[in-house]
CSV table of C-alpha atoms and ligand atoms in Angstrom, one decimal:
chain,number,residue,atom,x,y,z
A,1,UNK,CA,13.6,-25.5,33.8
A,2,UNK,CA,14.9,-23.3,31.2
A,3,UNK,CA,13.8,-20.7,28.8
A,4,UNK,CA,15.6,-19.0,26.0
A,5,UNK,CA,15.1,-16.3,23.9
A,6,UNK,CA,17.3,-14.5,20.8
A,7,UNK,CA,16.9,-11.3,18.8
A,8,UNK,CA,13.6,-10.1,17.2
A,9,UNK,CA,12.2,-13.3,19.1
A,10,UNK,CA,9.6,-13.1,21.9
A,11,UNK,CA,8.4,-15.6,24.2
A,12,UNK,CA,6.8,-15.7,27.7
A,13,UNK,CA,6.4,-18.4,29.7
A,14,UNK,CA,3.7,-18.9,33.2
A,15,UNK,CA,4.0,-21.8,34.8
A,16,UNK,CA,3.0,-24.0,38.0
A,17,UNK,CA,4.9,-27.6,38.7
A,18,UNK,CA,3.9,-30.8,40.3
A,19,UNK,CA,6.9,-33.2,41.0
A,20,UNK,CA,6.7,-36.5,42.6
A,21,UNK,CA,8.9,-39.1,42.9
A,22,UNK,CA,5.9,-42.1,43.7
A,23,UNK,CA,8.0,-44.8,46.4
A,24,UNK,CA,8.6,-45.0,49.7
A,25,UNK,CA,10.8,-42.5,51.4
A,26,UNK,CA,9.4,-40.2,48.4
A,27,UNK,CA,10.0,-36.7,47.6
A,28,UNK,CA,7.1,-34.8,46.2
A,29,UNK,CA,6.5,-30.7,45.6
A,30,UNK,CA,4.0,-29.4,44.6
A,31,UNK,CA,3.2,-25.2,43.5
A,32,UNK,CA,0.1,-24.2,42.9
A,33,UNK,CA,1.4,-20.7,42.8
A,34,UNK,CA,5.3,-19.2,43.2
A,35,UNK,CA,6.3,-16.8,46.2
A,36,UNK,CA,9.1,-14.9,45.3
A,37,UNK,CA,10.6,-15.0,48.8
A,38,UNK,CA,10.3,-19.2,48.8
A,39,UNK,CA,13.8,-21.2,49.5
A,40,UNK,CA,12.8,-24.3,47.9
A,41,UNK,CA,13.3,-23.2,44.8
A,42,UNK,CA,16.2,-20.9,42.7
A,43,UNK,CA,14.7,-18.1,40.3
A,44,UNK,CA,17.7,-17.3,38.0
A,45,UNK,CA,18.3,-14.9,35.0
A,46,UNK,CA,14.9,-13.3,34.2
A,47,UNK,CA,12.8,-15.8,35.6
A,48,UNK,CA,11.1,-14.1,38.3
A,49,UNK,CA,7.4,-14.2,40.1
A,50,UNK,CA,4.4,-12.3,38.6
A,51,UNK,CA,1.1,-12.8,39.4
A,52,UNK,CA,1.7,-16.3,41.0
A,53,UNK,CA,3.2,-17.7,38.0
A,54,UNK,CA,6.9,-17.6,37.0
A,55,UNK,CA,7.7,-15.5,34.1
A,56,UNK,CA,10.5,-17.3,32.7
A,57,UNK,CA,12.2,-14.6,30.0
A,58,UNK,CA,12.1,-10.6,30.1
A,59,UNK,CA,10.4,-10.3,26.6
A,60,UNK,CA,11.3,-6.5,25.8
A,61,UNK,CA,14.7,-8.0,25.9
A,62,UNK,CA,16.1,-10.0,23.3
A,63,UNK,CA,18.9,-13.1,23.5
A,64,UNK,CA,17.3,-13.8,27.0
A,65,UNK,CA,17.0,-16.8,29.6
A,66,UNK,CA,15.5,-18.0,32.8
A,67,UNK,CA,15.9,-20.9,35.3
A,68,UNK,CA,14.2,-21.9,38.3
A,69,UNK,CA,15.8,-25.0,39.9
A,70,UNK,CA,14.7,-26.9,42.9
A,71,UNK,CA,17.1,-26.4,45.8
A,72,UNK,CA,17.0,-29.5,47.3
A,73,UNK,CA,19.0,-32.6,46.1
A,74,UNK,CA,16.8,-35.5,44.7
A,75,UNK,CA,18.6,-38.9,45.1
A,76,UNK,CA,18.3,-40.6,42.2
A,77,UNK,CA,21.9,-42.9,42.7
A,78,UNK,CA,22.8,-45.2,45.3
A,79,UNK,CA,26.2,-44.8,46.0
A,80,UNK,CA,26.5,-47.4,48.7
A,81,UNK,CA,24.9,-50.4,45.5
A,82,UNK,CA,26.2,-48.0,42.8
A,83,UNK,CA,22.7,-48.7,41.3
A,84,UNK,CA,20.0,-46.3,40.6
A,85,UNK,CA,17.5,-46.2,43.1
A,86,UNK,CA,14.2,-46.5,43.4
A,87,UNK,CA,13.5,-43.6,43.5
A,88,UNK,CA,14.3,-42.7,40.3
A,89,UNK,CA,11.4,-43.3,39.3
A,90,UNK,CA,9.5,-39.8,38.6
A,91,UNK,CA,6.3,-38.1,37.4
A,92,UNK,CA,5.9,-34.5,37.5
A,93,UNK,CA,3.4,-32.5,35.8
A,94,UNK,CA,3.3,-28.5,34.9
A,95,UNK,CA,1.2,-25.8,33.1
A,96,UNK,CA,2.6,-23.3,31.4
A,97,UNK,CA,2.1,-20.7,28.7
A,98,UNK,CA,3.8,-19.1,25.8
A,99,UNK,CA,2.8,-16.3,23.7
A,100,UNK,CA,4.7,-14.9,20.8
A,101,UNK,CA,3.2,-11.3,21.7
A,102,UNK,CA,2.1,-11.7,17.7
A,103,UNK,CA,5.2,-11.7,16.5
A,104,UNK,CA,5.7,-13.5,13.2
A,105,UNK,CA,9.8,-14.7,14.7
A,106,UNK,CA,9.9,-15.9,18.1
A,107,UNK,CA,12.1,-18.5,19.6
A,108,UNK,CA,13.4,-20.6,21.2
A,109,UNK,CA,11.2,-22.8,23.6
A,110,UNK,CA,10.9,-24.2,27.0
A,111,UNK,CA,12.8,-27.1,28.9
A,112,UNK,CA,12.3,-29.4,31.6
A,113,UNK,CA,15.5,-31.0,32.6
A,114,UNK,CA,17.2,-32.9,35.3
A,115,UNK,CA,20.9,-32.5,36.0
A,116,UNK,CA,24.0,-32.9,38.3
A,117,UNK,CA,23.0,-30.2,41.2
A,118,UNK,CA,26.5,-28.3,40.3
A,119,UNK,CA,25.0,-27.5,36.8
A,120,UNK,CA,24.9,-24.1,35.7
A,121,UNK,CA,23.2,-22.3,33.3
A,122,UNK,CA,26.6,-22.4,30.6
A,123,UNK,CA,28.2,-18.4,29.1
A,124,UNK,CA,26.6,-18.3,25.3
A,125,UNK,CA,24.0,-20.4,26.2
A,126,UNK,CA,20.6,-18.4,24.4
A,127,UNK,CA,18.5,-18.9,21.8
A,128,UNK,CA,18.8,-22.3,19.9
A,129,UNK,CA,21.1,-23.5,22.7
A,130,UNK,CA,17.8,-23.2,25.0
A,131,UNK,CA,19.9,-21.7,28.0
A,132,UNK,CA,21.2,-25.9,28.3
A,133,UNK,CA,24.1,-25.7,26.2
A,134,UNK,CA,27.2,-23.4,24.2
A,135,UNK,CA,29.4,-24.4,21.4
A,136,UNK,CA,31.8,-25.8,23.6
A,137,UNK,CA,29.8,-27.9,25.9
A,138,UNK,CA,27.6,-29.0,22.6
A,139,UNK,CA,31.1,-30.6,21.5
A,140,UNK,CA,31.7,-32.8,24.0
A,141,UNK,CA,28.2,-35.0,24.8
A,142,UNK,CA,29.9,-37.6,26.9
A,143,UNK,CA,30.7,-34.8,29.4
A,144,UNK,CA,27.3,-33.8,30.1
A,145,UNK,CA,24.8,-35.1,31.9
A,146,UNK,CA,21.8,-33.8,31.3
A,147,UNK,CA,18.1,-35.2,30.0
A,148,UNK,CA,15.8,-32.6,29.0
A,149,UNK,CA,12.4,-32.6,27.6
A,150,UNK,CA,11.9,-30.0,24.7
A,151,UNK,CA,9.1,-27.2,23.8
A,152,UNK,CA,11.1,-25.8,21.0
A,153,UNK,CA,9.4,-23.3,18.7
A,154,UNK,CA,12.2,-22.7,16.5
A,155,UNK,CA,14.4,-25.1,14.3
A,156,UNK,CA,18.2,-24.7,14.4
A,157,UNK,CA,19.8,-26.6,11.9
A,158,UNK,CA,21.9,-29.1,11.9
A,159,UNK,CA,20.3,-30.0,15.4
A,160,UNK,CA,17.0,-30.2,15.4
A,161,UNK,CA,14.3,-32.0,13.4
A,162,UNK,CA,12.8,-29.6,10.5
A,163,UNK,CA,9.8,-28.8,12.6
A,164,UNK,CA,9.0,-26.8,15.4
A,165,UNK,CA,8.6,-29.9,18.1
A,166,UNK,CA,9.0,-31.3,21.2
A,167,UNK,CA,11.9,-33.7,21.9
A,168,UNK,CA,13.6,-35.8,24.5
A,169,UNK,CA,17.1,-34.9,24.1
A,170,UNK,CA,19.8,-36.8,26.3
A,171,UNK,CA,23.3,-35.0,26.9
A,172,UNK,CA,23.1,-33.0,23.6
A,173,UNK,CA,20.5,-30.6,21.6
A,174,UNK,CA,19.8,-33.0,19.5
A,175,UNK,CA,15.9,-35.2,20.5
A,176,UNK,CA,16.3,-38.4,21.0
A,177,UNK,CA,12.3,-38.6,19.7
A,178,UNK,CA,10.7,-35.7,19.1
A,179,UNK,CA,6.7,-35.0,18.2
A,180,UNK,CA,5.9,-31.9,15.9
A,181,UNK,CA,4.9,-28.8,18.1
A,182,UNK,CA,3.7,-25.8,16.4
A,183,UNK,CA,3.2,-23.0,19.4
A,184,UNK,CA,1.6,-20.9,16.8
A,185,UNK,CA,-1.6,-23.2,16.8
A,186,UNK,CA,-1.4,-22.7,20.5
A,187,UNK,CA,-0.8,-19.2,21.4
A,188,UNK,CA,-1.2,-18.0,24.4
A,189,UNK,CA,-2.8,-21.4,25.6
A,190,UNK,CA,-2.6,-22.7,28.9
A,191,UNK,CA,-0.4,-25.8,28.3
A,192,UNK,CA,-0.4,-29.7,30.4
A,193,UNK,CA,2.6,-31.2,30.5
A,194,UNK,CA,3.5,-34.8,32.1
A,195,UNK,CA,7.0,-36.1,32.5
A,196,UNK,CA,6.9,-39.4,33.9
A,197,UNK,CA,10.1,-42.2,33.7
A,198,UNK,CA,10.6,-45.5,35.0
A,199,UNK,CA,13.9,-47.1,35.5
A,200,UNK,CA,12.6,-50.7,35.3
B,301,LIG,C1,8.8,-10.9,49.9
B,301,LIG,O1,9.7,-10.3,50.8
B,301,LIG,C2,9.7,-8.9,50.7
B,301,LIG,C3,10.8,-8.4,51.6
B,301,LIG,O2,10.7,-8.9,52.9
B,301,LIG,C4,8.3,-8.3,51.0
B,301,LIG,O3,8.3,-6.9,50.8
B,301,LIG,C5,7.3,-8.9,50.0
B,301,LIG,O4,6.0,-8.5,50.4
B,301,LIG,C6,7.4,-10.4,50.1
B,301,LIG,N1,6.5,-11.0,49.0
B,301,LIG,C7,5.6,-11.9,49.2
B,301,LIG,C8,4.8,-12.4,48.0
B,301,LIG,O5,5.5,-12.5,50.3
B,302,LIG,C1,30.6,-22.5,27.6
B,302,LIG,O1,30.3,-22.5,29.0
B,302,LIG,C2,31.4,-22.9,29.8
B,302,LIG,C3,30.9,-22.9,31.2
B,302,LIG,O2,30.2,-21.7,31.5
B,302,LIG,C4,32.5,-21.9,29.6
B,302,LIG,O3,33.7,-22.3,30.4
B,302,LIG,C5,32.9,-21.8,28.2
B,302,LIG,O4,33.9,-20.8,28.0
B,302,LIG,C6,31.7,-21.5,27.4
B,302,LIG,N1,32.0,-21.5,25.9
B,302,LIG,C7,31.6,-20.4,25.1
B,302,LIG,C8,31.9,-20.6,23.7
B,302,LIG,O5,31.1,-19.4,25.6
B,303,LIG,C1,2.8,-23.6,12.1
B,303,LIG,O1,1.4,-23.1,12.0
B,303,LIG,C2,1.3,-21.9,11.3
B,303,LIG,C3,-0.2,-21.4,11.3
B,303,LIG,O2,-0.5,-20.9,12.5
B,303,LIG,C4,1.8,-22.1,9.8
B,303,LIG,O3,1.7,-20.9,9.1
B,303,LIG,C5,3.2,-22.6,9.9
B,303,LIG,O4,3.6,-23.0,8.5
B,303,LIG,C6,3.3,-23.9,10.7
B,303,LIG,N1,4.7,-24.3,10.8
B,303,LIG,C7,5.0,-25.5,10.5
B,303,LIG,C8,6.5,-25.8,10.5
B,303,LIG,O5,4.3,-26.4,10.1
């Protein structure tokens, strides 16, 4: 997950996550709270531990971003059938929280996204890029590999949809679908979120 945050914009982000991957020879995690000390998962840029939850972006800071990533592989090709597996099948389900601190700017939004394990937060990468993307990797979608699930409180133009929304985007910035979002109807609310794909 990423968050990301630009100039005279504010944005914090709690969250706990439920992942499970429902087959045989499964993977499931599951954090009802965060240890800072934990292996299993990565805590990058300003994403760090408070109170059990994972504040995702410093907010006294502006042009901002957090990651947590979980450090074990999830197999999701068969390289021996060069098919997907079963077990690419996933649900996962988190809670989170943003609050624009009152704010009448804020941005950018929260995303959920699965990726090649050598992915890296990219240089240039804040704000409206959601900590995902930069100019240069935005320019070339058939080189990434990335699907993400949006909370993005903040249109960019000529990207997004003219509403704050949130999207299914696939390799780019740009959703797929999308479903107006207004985080300023839900400020400061605890949020349920469910991900769940099926290959078949
Ligand atoms: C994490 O590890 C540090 C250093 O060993 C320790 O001081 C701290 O109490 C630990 N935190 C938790 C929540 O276990
Ligand atoms: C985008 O990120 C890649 C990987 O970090 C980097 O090589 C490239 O220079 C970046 N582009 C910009 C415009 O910062
Ligand atoms: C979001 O909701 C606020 C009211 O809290 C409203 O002022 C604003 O116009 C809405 N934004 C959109 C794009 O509908």
């Amino acid at each position: 997950m990423s968050t990301s945050s630009f100039s005279c914009l504010l944005l914090r982000t709690l969250m706990t996550f439920f992942f499970l991957v429902p087959f045989t020879s499964s993977i499931s995690f599951r954090f009802p709270s965060f240890d800072p000390n934990s292996t299993t998962l990565f805590y990058e840029g300003d994403a760090s531990v408070f109170n059990g939850a994972i504040q995702m972006n410093d907010y006294e800071y502006f042009a901002r971003n957090g990651r947590i990533t979980y450090s074990h592989r999830v197999p999701i090709w068969d390289s021996a059938t060069q098919r997907l597996t079963r077990l690419t099948d996933f649900t996962t389900h988190f809670v989170f929280s943003i609050t624009t601190l009152g704010n009448p700017i804020y941005g950018h939004g929260l995303v959920f996204y699965r990726a090649a394990p050598d992915f890296d937060t990219p240089q240039n990468s804040n704000g409206g890029f959601l900590g995902m993307f930069n100019t240069t990797t935005l320019g070339t979608p058939s080189r990434n590999q990335i699907v993400t699930v949006e909370f993005d409180t903040y249109v960019n133009t000529p990207w997004d949809p003219p509403v704050p929304h949130t999207g299914i985007c696939v390799n780019t910035l740009a959703s797929v679908k999308y479903l107006p979002w207004n985080i300023s109807l839900h400020n400061g609310f605890k949020a349920n979120a469910w991900v769940d794909y099926s290959s078949s």
